Tab-separated table of C-alpha atoms and ligand atoms in Angstrom:
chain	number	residue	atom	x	y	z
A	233	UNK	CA	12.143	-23.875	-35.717
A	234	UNK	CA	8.883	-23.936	-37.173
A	235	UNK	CA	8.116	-25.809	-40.545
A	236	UNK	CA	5.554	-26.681	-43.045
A	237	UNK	CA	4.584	-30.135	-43.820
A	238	UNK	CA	6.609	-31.282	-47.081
A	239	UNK	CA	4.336	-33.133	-49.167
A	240	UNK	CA	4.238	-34.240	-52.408
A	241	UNK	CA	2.492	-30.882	-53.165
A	242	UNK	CA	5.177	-28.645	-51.701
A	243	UNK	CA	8.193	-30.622	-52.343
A	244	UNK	CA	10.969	-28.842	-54.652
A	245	UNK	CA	12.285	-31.441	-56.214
A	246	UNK	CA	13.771	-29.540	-59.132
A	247	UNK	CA	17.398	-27.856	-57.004
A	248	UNK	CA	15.867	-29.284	-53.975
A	249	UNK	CA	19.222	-27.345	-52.196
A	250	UNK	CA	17.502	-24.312	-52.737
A	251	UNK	CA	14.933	-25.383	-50.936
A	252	UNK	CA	13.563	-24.449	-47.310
A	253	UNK	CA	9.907	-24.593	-45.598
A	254	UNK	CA	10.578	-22.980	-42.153
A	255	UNK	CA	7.882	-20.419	-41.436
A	256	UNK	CA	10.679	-17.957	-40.667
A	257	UNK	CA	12.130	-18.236	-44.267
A	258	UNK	CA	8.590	-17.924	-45.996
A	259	UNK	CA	7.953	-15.375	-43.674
A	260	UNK	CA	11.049	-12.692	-44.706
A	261	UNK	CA	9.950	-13.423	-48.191
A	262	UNK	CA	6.446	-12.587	-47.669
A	263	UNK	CA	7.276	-9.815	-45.676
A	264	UNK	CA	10.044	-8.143	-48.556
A	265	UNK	CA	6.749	-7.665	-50.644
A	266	UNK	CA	3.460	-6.486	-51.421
A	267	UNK	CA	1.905	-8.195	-54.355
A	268	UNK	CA	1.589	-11.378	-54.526
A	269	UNK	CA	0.079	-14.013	-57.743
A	270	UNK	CA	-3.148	-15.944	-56.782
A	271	UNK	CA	-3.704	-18.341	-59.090
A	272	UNK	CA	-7.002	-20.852	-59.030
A	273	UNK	CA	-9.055	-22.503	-61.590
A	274	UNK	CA	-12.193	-20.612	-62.537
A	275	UNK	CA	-14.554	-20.077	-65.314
A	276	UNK	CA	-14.926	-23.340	-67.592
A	277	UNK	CA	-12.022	-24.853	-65.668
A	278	UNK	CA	-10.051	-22.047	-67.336
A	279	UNK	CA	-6.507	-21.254	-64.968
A	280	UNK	CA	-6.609	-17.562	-63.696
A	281	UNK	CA	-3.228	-16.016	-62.365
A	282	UNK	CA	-4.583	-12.583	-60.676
A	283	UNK	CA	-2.004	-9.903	-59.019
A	284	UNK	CA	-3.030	-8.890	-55.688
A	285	UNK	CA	-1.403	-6.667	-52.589
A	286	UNK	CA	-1.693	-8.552	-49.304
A	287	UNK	CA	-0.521	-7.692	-45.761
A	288	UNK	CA	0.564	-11.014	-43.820
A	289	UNK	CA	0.154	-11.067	-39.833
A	290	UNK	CA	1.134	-14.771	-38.062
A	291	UNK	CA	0.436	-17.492	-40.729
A	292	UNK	CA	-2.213	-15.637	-42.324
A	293	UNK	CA	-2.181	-13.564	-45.314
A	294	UNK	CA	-5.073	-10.911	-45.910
A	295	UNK	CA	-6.157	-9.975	-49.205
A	296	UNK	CA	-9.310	-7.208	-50.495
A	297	UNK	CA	-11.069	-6.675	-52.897
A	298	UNK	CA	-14.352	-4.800	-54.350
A	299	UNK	CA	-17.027	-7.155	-52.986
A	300	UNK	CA	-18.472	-6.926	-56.789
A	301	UNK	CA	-15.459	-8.539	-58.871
A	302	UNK	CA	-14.895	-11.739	-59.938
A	303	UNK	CA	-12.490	-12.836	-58.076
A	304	UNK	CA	-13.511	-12.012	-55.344
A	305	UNK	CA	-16.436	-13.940	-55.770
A	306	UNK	CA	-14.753	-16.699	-57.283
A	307	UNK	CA	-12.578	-16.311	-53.810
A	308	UNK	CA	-15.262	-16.796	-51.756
A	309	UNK	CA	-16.872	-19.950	-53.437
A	310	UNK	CA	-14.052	-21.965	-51.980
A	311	UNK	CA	-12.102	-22.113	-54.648
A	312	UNK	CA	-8.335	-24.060	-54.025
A	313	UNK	CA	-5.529	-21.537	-53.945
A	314	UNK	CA	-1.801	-21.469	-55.321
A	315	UNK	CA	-0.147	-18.203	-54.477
A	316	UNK	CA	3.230	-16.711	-55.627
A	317	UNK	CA	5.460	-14.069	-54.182
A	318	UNK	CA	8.951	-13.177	-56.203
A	319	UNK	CA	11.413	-10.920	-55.447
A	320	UNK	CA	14.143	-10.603	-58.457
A	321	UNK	CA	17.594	-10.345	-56.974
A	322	UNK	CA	19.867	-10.292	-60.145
A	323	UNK	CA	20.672	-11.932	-63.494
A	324	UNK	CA	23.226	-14.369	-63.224
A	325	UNK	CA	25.085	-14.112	-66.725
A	326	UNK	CA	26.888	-17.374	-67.479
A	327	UNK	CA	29.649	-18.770	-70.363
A	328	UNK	CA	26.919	-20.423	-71.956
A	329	UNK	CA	22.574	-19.268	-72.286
A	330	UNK	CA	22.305	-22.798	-70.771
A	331	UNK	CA	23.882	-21.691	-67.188
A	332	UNK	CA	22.359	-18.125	-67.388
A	333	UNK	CA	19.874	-17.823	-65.114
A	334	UNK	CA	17.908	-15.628	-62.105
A	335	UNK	CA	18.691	-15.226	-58.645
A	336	UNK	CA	15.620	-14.925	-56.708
A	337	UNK	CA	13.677	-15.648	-53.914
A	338	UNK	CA	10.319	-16.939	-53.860
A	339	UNK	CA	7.704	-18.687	-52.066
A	340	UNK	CA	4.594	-21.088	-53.296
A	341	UNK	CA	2.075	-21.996	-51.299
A	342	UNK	CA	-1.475	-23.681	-51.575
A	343	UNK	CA	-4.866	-23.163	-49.592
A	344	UNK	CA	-7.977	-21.417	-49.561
A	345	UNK	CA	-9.443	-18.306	-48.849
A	346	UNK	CA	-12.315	-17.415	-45.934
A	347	UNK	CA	-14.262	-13.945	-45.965
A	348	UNK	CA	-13.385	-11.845	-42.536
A	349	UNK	CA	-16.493	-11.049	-40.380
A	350	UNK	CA	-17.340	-7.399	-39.862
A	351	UNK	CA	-15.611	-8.079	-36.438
A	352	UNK	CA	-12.134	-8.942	-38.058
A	353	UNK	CA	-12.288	-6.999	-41.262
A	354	UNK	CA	-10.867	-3.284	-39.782
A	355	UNK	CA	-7.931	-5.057	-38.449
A	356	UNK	CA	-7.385	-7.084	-41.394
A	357	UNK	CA	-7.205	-4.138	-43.257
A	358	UNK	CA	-5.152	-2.005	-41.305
A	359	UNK	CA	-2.514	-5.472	-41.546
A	360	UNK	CA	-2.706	-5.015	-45.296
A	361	UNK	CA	-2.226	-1.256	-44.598
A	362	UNK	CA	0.539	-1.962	-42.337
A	363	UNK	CA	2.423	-4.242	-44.156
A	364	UNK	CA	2.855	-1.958	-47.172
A	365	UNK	CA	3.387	1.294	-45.574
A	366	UNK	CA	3.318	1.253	-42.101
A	367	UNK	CA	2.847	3.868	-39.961
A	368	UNK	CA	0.400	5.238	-42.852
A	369	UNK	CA	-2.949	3.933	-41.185
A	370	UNK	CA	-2.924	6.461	-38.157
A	371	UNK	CA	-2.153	9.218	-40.557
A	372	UNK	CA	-5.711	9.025	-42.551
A	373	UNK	CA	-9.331	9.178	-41.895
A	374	UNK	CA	-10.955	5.805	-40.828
A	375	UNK	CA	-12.685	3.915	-43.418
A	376	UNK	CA	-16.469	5.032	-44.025
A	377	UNK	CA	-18.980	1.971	-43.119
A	378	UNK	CA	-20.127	2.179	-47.327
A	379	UNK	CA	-16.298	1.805	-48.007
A	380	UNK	CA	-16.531	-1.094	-45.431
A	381	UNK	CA	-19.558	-2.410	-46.904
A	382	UNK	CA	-17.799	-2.563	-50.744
A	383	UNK	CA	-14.697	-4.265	-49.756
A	384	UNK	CA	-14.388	-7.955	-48.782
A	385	UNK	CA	-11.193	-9.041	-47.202
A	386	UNK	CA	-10.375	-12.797	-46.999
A	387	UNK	CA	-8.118	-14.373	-45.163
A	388	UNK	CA	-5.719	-17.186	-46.570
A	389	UNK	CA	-3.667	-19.219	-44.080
A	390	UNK	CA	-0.376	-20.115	-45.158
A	391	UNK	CA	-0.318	-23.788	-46.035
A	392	UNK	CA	2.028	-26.317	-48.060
A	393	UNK	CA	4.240	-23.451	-48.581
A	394	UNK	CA	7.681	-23.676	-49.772
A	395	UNK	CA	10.634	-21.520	-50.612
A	396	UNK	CA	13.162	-21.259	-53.074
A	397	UNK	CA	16.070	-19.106	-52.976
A	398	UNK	CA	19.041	-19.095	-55.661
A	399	UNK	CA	22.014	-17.252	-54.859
A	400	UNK	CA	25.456	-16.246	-55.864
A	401	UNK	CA	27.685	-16.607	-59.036
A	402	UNK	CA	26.868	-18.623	-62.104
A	403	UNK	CA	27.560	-21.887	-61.594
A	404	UNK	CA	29.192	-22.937	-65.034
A	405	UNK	CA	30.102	-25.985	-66.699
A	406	UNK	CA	33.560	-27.201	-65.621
A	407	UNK	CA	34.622	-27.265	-69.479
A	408	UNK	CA	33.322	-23.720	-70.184
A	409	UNK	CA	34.986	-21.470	-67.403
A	410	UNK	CA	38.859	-21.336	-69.283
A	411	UNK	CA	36.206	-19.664	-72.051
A	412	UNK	CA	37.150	-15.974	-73.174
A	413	UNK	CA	34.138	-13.680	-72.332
A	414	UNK	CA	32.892	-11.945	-68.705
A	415	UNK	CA	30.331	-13.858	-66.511
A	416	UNK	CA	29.252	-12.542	-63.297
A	417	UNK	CA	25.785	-11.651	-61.998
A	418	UNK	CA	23.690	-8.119	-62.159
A	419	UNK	CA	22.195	-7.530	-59.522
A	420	UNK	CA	18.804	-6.323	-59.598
A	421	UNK	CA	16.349	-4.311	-56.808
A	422	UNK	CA	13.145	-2.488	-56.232
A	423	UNK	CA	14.198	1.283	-55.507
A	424	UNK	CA	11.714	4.436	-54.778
A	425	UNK	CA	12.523	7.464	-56.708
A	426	UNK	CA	11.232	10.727	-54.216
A	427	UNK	CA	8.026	10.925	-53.898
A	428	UNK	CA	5.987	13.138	-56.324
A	429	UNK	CA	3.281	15.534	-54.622
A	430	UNK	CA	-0.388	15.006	-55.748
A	431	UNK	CA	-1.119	17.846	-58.043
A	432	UNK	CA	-3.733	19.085	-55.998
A	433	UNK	CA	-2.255	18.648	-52.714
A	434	UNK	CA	-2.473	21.728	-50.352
A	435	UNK	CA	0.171	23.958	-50.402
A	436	UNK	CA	2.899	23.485	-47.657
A	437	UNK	CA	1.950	19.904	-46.574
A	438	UNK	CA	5.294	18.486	-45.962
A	439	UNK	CA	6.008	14.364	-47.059
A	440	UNK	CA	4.871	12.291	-43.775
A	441	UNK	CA	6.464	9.737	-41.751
A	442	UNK	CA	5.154	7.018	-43.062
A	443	UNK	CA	6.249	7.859	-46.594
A	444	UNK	CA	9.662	8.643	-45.709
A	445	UNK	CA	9.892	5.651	-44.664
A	446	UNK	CA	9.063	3.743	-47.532
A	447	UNK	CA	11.003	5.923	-49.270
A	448	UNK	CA	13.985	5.129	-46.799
A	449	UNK	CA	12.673	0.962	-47.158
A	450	UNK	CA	13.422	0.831	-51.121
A	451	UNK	CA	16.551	3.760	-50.815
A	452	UNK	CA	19.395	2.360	-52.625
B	15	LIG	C1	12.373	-15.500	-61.173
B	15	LIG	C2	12.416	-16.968	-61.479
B	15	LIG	C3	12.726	-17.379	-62.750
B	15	LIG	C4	12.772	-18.742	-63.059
B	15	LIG	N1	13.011	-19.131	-64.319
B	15	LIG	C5	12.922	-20.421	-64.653
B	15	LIG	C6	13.006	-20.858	-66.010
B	15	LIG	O1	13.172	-20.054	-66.935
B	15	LIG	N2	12.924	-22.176	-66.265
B	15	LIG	C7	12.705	-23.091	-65.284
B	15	LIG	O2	12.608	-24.284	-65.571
B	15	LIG	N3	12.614	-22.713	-63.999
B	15	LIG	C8	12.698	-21.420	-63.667
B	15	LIG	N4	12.563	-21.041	-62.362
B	15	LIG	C9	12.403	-22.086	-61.342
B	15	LIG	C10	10.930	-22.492	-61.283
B	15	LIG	O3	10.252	-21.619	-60.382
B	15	LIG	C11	10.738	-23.910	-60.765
B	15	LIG	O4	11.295	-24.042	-59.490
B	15	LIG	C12	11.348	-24.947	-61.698
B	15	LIG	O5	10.962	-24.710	-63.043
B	15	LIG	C13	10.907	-26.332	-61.351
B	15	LIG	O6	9.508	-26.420	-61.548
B	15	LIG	P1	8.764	-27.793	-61.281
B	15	LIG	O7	7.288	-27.552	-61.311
B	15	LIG	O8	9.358	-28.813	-62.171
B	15	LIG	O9	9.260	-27.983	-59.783
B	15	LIG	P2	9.114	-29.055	-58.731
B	15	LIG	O10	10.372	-29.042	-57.965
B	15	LIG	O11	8.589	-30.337	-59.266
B	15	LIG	O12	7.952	-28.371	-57.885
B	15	LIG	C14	7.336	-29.049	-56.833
B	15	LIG	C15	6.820	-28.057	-55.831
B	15	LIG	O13	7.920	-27.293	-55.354
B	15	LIG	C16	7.490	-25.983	-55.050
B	15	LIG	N5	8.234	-25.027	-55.888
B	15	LIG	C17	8.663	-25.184	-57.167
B	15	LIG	N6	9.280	-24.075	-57.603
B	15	LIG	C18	9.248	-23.199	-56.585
B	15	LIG	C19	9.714	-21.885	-56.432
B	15	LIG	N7	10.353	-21.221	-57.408
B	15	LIG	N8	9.523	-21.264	-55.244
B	15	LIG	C20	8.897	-21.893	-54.232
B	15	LIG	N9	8.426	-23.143	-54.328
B	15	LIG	C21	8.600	-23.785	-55.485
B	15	LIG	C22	6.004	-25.916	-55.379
B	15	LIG	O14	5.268	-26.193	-54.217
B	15	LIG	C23	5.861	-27.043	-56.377
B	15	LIG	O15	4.552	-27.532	-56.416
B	15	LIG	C24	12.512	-19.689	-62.031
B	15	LIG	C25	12.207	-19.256	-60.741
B	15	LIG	C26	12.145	-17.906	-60.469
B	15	LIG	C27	11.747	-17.492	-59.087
């Protein structure tokens, strides 16, 4: 099984049990999401934390952005990379606030970003497209070469990552679980409500494949 280094930068060492840094663990929690944290130092040495959607393909994870904003530009300048991904799977309710906690499952990893060249960017974009709603790239017009022209994509390989992954029941202080009181865990998802037809959309166009299947992805 494939694995990522464990360094001193990547090594859990708080719950190190929850712990794992084989590509196909990072990879399933990459792939259960969309939006991902980047966070690197900028302006005045000032720590940014920016939300962005990505589309991962191999070890590489694409991100766009208007060629314009800032971070984008900071981006580009070669700036070191931390980046995020979270998925919330429940709140663990304990005897005590000290033992209530989260079950999740998330991934860190560090590196840096590199612009695509015109030769890579369409693909890299239809990954992002892909990995978000697939299917939904063949369904649209292809991007205009002025929409090309505004949007740099970079490319971030995955690098130092780790995961972290808590699961299950609270996990209680010995003396604490004869206590009176309910403990137990609610568990928590991302679900998609039907979709909701542009107001201007023409009349009769029916909800396409690709969106049903999103739909059907985050269905309870
Ligand atoms: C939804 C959520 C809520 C949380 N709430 C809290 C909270 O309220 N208080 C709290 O103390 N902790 C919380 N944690 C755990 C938190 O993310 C850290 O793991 C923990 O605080 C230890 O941080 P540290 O920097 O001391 O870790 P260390 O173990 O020293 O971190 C060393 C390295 O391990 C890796 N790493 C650390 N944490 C994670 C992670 N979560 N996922 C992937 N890699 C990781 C990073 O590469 C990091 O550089 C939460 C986690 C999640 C996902």
């Amino acid at each position: 099984m494939d694995s990522y280094s464990v360094t001193d930068l990547n090594k859990v060492k708080r719950a190190p049990h929850r712990a794992a840094y084989d590509h196909a663990t990072v990879y399933e929690i990459l792939d259960a999401g969309f939006v991902c944290q980047v966070g690197f130092v900028g302006h005045e040495q000032t720590p940014f934390i920016i939300p962005m959607s990505y589309g991962r393909r191999d070890n590489v994870l694409y991100l766009h952005g208007a060629s314009s904003s800032r971070i984008v530009q900071m981006l580009t300048g070669g700036a070191k990379l931390c980046i995020q991904v979270t998925h919330i799977d429940g709140i663990v309710i304990a005897r005590s606030m000290f033992d209530t906690s989260v079950n999740y499952r998330s991934v860190v990893f560090f590196s840096e970003a590199e612009v695509v060249n015109d030769e890579e960017k369409l693909t890299a974009l239809y990954h992002i497209s892909e990995h978000i709603t697939p299917g939904r790239w063949q369904e649209v017009r292809e991007p205009r070469s002025n929409e090309l022209k505004a949007t740099t994509v970079l490319k971030v390989i995955i690098d130092n990552a780790s995961a972290k992954i808590r699961t299950g029941p609270p996990n209680d202080d010995a003396r604490d679980v004869a206590l009176p009181g309910w403990a137990g865990v609610v568990p928590l998802k991302m679900v998609a409500d039907a979709p909701v037809n542009d107001p201007v959309l023409r009349e009769g166009k029916e909800v396409p494949p690709s969106v049903r299947a999103v739909v059907l992805k985050y269905s309870q």
